Amino acid sequence: MKGKKALIMVDLQNDFCKGGHLAVPGGDEVIAIANELQTHFDLVVATQDWHPHDHMSFAENHPGYSVGDVTTVDGLKQVLWPNHCEQDTNGASFHPELKTEHITKIFHKGVDKKIDSYSAFFDNAHRRSTGLGEYLQAENIQDVYVMGLATDYCVKYTSLDALHLKFAVYVIEDACRGVELNTGDIVKAKQEMLAAGAHLIHSSEILKGTS
Ligand code: VGL
Ligand code: ZN
């Protein structure tokens, strides 16, 4: 039987787009691509970064620290961010132009104040599953296609975890944008994903086929 394909749309939320609290350069440019891609898959899922106000990834919750600083939380390296994607705020909502009618399930991550979660599958210490891996396995998905924000954080860790879970992983390069906190982070992230076994593809390779 031919493998079933899922599209994972990572964090297409207002706070990562223009005017958002953690705007990723060009973030909103991927929304139109996401809309075009959705009908080409057996299954479409989406993630939302979904933090409580007192989340430990927010610089504001670490007196004396600033955005971009790196510290340790509960033994794990943590980059400190501006407050973003606070649960039930407009910043955490999907971009208003994103089509949502094809999404079969939404996975929230970063909900525990004490630990961040860049991957759509597990928190950063792999302590708790979001349920995404189990869901895709139950749906007999073999190939996962990852797109969204941000290339060097949530897209990267989602892709690496998908590979660990033995999915074939395709990262749709032109449908991702990165934070690039440090110059070269996006290139490095792509190299890491490639080295781990992901395929980097262009959306046209999917769109040229029939839906
Ligand atoms: C993300 C930084 C903090 C992401 C989420 O979606 O890539 N980056 N939280
Ligand atoms: Zn976050």
Short mmCIF file of N, CA and C and ligand atoms in Angstrom, two decimals, residues 10-13 16 22 24 47-51 55 57-58 78-82 84-85 109 116-119 148-157 177-179, ligand 1:
data_model
loop_
_atom_site.label_atom_id
_atom_site.label_comp_id
_atom_site.label_asym_id
_atom_site.label_seq_id
_atom_site.Cartn_x
_atom_site.Cartn_y
_atom_site.Cartn_z
N VAL A 10 3.25 24.41 10.80
CA VAL A 10 3.83 24.77 12.10
C VAL A 10 3.63 26.26 12.42
N ASP A 11 2.91 26.51 13.48
CA ASP A 11 2.84 27.84 14.12
C ASP A 11 2.56 29.01 13.16
N LEU A 12 1.53 28.88 12.35
CA LEU A 12 1.17 29.98 11.43
C LEU A 12 0.28 30.97 12.18
N GLN A 13 0.90 31.57 13.18
CA GLN A 13 0.17 32.41 14.14
C GLN A 13 0.56 33.88 14.02
N PHE A 16 4.00 35.38 15.04
CA PHE A 16 5.19 35.09 14.23
C PHE A 16 5.14 35.81 12.88
N LEU A 22 6.76 38.25 18.09
CA LEU A 22 8.02 37.56 17.75
C LEU A 22 8.02 37.35 16.23
N VAL A 24 8.69 36.81 12.57
CA VAL A 24 9.74 36.15 11.81
C VAL A 24 9.79 36.85 10.45
N THR A 47 -0.13 23.23 14.18
CA THR A 47 0.30 23.41 15.57
C THR A 47 0.10 24.87 15.96
N GLN A 48 -0.05 25.08 17.24
CA GLN A 48 -0.05 26.44 17.79
C GLN A 48 0.87 26.46 19.01
N ASP A 49 1.82 27.39 18.98
CA ASP A 49 2.61 27.68 20.16
C ASP A 49 1.59 28.28 21.14
N TRP A 50 1.56 27.80 22.40
CA TRP A 50 0.40 28.09 23.25
C TRP A 50 0.85 28.23 24.70
N HIS A 51 1.43 29.41 24.99
CA HIS A 51 2.10 29.59 26.28
C HIS A 51 1.22 30.25 27.34
N HIS A 55 5.17 31.79 31.31
CA HIS A 55 6.04 30.77 30.69
C HIS A 55 7.52 31.12 30.84
N SER A 57 9.98 30.63 28.96
CA SER A 57 10.72 31.05 27.77
C SER A 57 10.63 32.57 27.58
N PHE A 58 9.85 33.25 28.42
CA PHE A 58 9.70 34.70 28.27
C PHE A 58 10.77 35.41 29.11
N GLN A 78 17.84 27.34 27.53
CA GLN A 78 16.63 28.05 27.11
C GLN A 78 16.97 29.42 26.55
N VAL A 79 16.62 29.65 25.28
CA VAL A 79 16.72 31.00 24.70
C VAL A 79 15.55 31.80 25.24
N LEU A 80 15.78 33.05 25.61
CA LEU A 80 14.70 33.87 26.16
C LEU A 80 14.08 34.74 25.06
N TRP A 81 12.77 34.67 24.99
CA TRP A 81 12.00 35.34 23.94
C TRP A 81 11.15 36.45 24.51
N PRO A 82 10.69 37.35 23.63
CA PRO A 82 9.65 38.27 24.10
C PRO A 82 8.37 37.46 24.39
N HIS A 84 5.10 35.87 23.79
CA HIS A 84 4.48 35.57 22.49
C HIS A 84 3.51 34.41 22.64
N CYS A 85 2.56 34.38 21.74
CA CYS A 85 1.60 33.26 21.65
C CYS A 85 1.02 32.90 23.01
N LYS A 109 1.40 23.40 21.87
CA LYS A 109 2.71 23.08 22.48
C LYS A 109 3.22 24.27 23.28
N ASP A 116 9.88 24.53 27.54
CA ASP A 116 9.52 24.98 26.20
C ASP A 116 9.32 23.77 25.30
N SER A 117 8.71 24.01 24.17
CA SER A 117 8.42 22.92 23.24
C SER A 117 8.52 23.44 21.82
N TYR A 118 9.68 23.27 21.21
CA TYR A 118 9.84 23.72 19.83
C TYR A 118 9.23 22.70 18.87
N SER A 119 9.36 21.44 19.21
CA SER A 119 8.82 20.38 18.35
C SER A 119 7.32 20.25 18.51
N GLY A 148 6.27 26.04 7.67
CA GLY A 148 5.81 27.03 8.65
C GLY A 148 6.94 27.80 9.31
N LEU A 149 6.70 28.15 10.58
CA LEU A 149 7.55 29.09 11.31
C LEU A 149 7.97 28.44 12.63
N ALA A 150 9.16 28.52 13.02
CA ALA A 150 10.27 29.14 12.29
C ALA A 150 11.26 28.03 11.89
N THR A 151 11.89 28.21 10.75
CA THR A 151 12.81 27.20 10.21
C THR A 151 13.84 26.71 11.23
N ASP A 152 14.43 27.68 11.97
CA ASP A 152 15.55 27.35 12.87
C ASP A 152 15.10 26.94 14.27
N TYR A 153 13.80 26.91 14.53
CA TYR A 153 13.31 26.44 15.83
C TYR A 153 12.24 25.36 15.63
N CYS A 154 11.00 25.78 15.51
CA CYS A 154 9.92 24.78 15.55
C CYS A 154 9.89 23.87 14.33
N VAL A 155 10.21 24.39 13.16
CA VAL A 155 10.25 23.53 11.97
C VAL A 155 11.38 22.51 12.11
N LYS A 156 12.54 22.98 12.56
CA LYS A 156 13.69 22.08 12.71
C LYS A 156 13.40 20.96 13.71
N TYR A 157 12.96 21.33 14.90
CA TYR A 157 12.77 20.30 15.93
C TYR A 157 11.59 19.37 15.61
N ARG A 177 10.04 30.13 7.06
CA ARG A 177 10.87 31.31 7.31
C ARG A 177 11.50 31.16 8.69
N GLY A 178 12.71 31.73 8.86
CA GLY A 178 13.43 31.54 10.11
C GLY A 178 13.60 32.83 10.92
N VAL A 179 13.92 32.66 12.20
CA VAL A 179 14.15 33.79 13.10
C VAL A 179 15.51 34.42 12.83
C1 VGL B 1 9.14 29.39 18.10
C2 VGL B 1 10.61 30.60 19.36
C3 VGL B 1 9.79 30.50 20.46
C4 VGL B 1 8.80 28.80 16.78
C5 VGL B 1 8.31 29.28 19.19
O1 VGL B 1 7.59 28.61 16.49
O2 VGL B 1 9.72 28.53 15.99
N1 VGL B 1 10.29 30.04 18.21
N2 VGL B 1 8.64 29.83 20.37
#
